[in-house]
PDB file of C-alpha atoms and ligand atoms in Angstrom:
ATOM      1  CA  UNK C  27       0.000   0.000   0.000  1.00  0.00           C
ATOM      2  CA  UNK C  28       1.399   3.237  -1.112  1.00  0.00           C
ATOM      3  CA  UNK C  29       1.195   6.360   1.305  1.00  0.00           C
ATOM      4  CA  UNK C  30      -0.587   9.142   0.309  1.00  0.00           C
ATOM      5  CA  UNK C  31       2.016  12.374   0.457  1.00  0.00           C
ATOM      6  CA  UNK C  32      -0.151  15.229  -0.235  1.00  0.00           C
ATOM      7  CA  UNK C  33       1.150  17.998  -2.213  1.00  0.00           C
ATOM      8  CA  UNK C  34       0.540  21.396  -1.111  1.00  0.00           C
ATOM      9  CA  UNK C  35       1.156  24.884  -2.403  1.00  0.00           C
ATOM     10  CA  UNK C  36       1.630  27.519   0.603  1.00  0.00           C
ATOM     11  CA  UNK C  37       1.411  31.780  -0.523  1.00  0.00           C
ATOM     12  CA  UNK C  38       3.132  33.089   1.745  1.00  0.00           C
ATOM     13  CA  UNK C  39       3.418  37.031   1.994  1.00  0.00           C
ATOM     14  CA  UNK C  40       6.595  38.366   1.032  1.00  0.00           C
ATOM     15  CA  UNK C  41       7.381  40.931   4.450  1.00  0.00           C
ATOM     16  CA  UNK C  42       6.051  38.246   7.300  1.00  0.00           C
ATOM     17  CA  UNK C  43       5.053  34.394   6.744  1.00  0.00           C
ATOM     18  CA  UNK C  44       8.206  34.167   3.765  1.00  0.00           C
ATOM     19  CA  UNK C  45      10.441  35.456   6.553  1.00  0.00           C
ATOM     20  CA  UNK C  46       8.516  32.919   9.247  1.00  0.00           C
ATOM     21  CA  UNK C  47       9.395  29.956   6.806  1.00  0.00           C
ATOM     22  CA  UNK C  48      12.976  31.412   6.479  1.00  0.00           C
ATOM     23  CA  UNK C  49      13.163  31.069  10.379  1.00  0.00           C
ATOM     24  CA  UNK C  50      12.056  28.002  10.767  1.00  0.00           C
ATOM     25  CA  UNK C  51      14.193  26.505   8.032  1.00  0.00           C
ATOM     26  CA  UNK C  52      16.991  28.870  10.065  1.00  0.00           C
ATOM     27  CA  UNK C  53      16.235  26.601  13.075  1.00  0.00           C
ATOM     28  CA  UNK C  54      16.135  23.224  11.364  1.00  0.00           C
ATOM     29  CA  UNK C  55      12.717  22.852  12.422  1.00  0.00           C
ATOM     30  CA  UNK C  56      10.707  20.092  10.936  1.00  0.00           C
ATOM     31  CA  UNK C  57       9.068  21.529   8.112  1.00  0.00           C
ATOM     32  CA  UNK C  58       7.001  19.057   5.821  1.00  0.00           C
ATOM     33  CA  UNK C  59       8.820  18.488   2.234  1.00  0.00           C
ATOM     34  CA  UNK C  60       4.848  18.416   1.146  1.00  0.00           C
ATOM     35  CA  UNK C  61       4.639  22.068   0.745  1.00  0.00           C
ATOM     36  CA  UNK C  62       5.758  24.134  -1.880  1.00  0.00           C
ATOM     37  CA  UNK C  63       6.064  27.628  -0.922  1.00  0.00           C
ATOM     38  CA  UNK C  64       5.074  30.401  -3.038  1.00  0.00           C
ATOM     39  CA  UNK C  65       6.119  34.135  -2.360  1.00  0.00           C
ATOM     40  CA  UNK C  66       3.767  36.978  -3.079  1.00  0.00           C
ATOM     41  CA  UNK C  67       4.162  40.266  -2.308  1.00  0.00           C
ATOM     42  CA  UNK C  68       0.836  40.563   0.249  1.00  0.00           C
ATOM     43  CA  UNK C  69      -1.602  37.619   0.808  1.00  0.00           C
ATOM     44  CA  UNK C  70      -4.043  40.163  -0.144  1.00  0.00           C
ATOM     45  CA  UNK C  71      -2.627  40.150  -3.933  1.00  0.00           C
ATOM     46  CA  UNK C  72      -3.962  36.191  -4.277  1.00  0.00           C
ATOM     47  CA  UNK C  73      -6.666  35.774  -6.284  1.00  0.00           C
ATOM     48  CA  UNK C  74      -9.431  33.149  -6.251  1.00  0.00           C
ATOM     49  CA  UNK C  75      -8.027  32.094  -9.879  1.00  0.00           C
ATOM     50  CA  UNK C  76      -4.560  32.125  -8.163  1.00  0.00           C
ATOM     51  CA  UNK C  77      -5.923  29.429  -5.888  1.00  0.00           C
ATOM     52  CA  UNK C  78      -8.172  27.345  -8.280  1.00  0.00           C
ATOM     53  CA  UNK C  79      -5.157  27.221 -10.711  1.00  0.00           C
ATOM     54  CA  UNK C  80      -2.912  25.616  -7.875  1.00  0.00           C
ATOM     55  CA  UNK C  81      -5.582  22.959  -7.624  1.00  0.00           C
ATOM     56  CA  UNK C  82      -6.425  22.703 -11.038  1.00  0.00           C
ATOM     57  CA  UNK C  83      -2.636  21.584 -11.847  1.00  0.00           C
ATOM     58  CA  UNK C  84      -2.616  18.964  -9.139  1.00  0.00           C
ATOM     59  CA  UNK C  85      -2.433  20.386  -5.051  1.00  0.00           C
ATOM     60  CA  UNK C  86      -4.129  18.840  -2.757  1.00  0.00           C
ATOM     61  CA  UNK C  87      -4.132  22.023  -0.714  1.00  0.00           C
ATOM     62  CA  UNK C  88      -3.348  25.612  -0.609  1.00  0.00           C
ATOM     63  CA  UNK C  89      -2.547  27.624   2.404  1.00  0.00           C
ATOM     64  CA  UNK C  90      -2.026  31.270   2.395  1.00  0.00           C
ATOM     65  CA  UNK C  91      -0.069  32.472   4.846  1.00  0.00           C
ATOM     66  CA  UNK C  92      -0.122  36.647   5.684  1.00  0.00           C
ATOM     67  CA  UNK C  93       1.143  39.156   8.242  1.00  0.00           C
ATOM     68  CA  UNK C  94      -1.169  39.356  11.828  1.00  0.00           C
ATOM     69  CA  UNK C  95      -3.880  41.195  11.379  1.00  0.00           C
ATOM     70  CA  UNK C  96      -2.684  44.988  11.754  1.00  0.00           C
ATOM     71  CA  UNK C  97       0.765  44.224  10.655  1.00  0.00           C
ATOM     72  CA  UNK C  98       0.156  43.954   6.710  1.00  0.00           C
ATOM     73  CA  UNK C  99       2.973  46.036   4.767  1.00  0.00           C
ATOM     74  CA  UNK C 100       0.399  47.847   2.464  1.00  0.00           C
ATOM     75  CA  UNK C 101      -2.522  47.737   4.924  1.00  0.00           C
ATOM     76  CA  UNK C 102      -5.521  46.019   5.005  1.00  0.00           C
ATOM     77  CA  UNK C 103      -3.996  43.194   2.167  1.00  0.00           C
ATOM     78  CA  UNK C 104      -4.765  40.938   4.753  1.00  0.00           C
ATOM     79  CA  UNK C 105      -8.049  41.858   6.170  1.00  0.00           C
ATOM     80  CA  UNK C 106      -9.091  41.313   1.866  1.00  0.00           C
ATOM     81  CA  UNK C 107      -7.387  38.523   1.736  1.00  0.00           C
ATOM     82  CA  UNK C 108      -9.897  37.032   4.621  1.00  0.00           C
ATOM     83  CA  UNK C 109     -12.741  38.040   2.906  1.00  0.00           C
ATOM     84  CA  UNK C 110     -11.685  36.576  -0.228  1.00  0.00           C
ATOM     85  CA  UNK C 111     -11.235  33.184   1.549  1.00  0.00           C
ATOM     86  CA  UNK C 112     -14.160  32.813   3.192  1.00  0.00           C
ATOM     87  CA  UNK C 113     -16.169  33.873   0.012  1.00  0.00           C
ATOM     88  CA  UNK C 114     -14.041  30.580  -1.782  1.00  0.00           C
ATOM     89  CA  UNK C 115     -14.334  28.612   0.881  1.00  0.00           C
ATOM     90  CA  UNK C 116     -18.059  29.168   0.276  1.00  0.00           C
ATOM     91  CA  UNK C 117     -18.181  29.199  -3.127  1.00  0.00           C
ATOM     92  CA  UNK C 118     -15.831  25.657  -2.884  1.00  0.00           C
ATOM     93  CA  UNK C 119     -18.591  24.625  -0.693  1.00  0.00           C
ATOM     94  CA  UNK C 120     -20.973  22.290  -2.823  1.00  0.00           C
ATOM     95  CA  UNK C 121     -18.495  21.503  -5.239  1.00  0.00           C
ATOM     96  CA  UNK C 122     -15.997  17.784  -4.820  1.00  0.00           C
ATOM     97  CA  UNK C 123     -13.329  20.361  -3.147  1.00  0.00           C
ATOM     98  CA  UNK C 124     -13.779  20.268   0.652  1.00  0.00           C
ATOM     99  CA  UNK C 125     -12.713  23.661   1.795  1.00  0.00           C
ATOM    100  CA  UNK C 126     -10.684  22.642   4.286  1.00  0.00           C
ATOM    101  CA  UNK C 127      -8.256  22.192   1.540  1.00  0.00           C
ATOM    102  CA  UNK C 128      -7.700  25.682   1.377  1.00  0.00           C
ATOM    103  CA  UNK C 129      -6.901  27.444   4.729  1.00  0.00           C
ATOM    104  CA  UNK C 130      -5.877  30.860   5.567  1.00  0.00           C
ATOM    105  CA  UNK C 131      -3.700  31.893   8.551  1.00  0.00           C
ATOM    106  CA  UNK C 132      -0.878  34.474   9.920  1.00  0.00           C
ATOM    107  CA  UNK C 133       2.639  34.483  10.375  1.00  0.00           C
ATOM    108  CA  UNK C 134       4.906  37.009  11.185  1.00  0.00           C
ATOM    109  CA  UNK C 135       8.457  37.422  10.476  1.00  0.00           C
ATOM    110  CA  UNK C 136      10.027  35.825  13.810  1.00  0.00           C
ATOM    111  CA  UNK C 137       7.378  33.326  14.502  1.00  0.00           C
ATOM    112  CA  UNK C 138       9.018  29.819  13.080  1.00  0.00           C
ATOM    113  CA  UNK C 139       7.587  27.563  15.289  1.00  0.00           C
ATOM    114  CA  UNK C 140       3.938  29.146  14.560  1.00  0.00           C
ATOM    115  CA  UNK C 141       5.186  28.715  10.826  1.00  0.00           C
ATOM    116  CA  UNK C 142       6.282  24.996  11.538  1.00  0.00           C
ATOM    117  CA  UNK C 143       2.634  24.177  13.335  1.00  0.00           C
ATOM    118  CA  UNK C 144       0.830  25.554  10.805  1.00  0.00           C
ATOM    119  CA  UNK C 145       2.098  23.498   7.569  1.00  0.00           C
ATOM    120  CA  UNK C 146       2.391  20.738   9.390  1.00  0.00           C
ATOM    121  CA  UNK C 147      -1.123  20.779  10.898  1.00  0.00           C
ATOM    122  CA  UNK C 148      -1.913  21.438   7.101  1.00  0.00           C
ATOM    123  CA  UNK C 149      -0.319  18.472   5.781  1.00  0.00           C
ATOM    124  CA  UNK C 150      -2.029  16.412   8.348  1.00  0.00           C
ATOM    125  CA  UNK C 151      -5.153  17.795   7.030  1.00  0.00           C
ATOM    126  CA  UNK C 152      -5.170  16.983   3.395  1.00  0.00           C
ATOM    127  CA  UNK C 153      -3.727  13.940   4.343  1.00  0.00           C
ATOM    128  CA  UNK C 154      -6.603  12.581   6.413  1.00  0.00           C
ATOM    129  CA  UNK C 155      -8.680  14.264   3.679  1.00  0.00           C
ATOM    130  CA  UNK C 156      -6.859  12.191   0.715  1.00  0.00           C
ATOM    131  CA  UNK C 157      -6.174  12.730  -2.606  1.00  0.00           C
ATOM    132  CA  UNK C 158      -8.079  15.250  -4.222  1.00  0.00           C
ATOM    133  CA  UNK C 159      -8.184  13.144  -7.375  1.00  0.00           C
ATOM    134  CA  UNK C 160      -9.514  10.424  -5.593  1.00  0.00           C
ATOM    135  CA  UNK C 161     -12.944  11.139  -7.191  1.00  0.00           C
ATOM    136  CA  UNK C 162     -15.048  11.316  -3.856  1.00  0.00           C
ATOM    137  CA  UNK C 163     -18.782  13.174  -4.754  1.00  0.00           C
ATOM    138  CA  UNK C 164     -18.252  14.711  -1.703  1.00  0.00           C
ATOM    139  CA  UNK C 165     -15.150  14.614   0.323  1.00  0.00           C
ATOM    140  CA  UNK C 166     -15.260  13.534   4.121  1.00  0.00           C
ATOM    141  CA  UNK C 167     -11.812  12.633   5.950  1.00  0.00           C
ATOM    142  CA  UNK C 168     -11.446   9.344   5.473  1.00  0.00           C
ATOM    143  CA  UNK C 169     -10.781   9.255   9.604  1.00  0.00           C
ATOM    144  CA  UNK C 170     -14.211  10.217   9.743  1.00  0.00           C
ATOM    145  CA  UNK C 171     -13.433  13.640  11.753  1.00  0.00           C
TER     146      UNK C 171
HETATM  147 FE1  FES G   3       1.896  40.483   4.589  1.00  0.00          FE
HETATM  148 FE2  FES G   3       0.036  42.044   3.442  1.00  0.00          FE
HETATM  149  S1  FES G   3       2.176  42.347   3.459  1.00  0.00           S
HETATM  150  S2  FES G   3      -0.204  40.172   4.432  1.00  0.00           S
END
């Protein structure tokens, strides 16, 4: 039996979650080799077709990872980039995507641990969720939670 190794695309904002990652990898942490990081200038710059494309060429998941609220570079990038998510999440809703495949969360600059939990929390995630190619109607974690 093969194990499933999800693949997972993580946006990470260029001014706090890129330098999280970059200080957890600074720490040797242990950082899933699932994720594929992505660096955008603001989480507020991703687009929904940004994150349908990622799934539409193969990810299981997408995370995208800003500044804490108040501490976005150009303002309120991350307070759109919220909205934005829950409107996908919704609109991701009825369709075979379960949107807890696509999460949203905060990371500043010097918080590598935070940035450790978080991916690897989200590789647990799609990974009790499955493939997304698996061809489920409707996804439920195959663990049943
Ligand atoms: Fe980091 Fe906007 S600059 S979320």
């Amino acid at each position: 039996m093969t194990v499933f190794e999800p693949r997972i695309i993580a946006l990470l904002c260029n001014w706090c979650a890129y330098d999280g990652a970059d200080a957890a990898g600074r720490a040797r942490l242990d950082l899933p080799a699932q994720v594929w990081e992505v660096r955008v200038m603001c989480s507020g710059q991703v687009s929904p077709g940004m994150v349908l494309k990622a799934f539409e060429a193969g990810a299981d998941g997408v995370i995208v990872l800003g500044c804490q609220p108040g501490d976005c570079h150009y303002k309120e990038g991350n307070l759109h980039a919220l909205k934005r998510m829950v409107l996908l999440r919704a609109v991701l809703e009825p369709t075979p995507v379960h949107p807890q495949r696509l999460q949203l969360d905060w990371v500043s600059a010097g918080q590598g641990h935070r940035y450790a939990q978080v991916v690897n929390d989200m590789v647990e995630t799609i990974r009790s969720l499955g493939p997304l190619a698996a061809g489920h109607s409707r996804e439920e974690p195959l663990n049943g939670g």
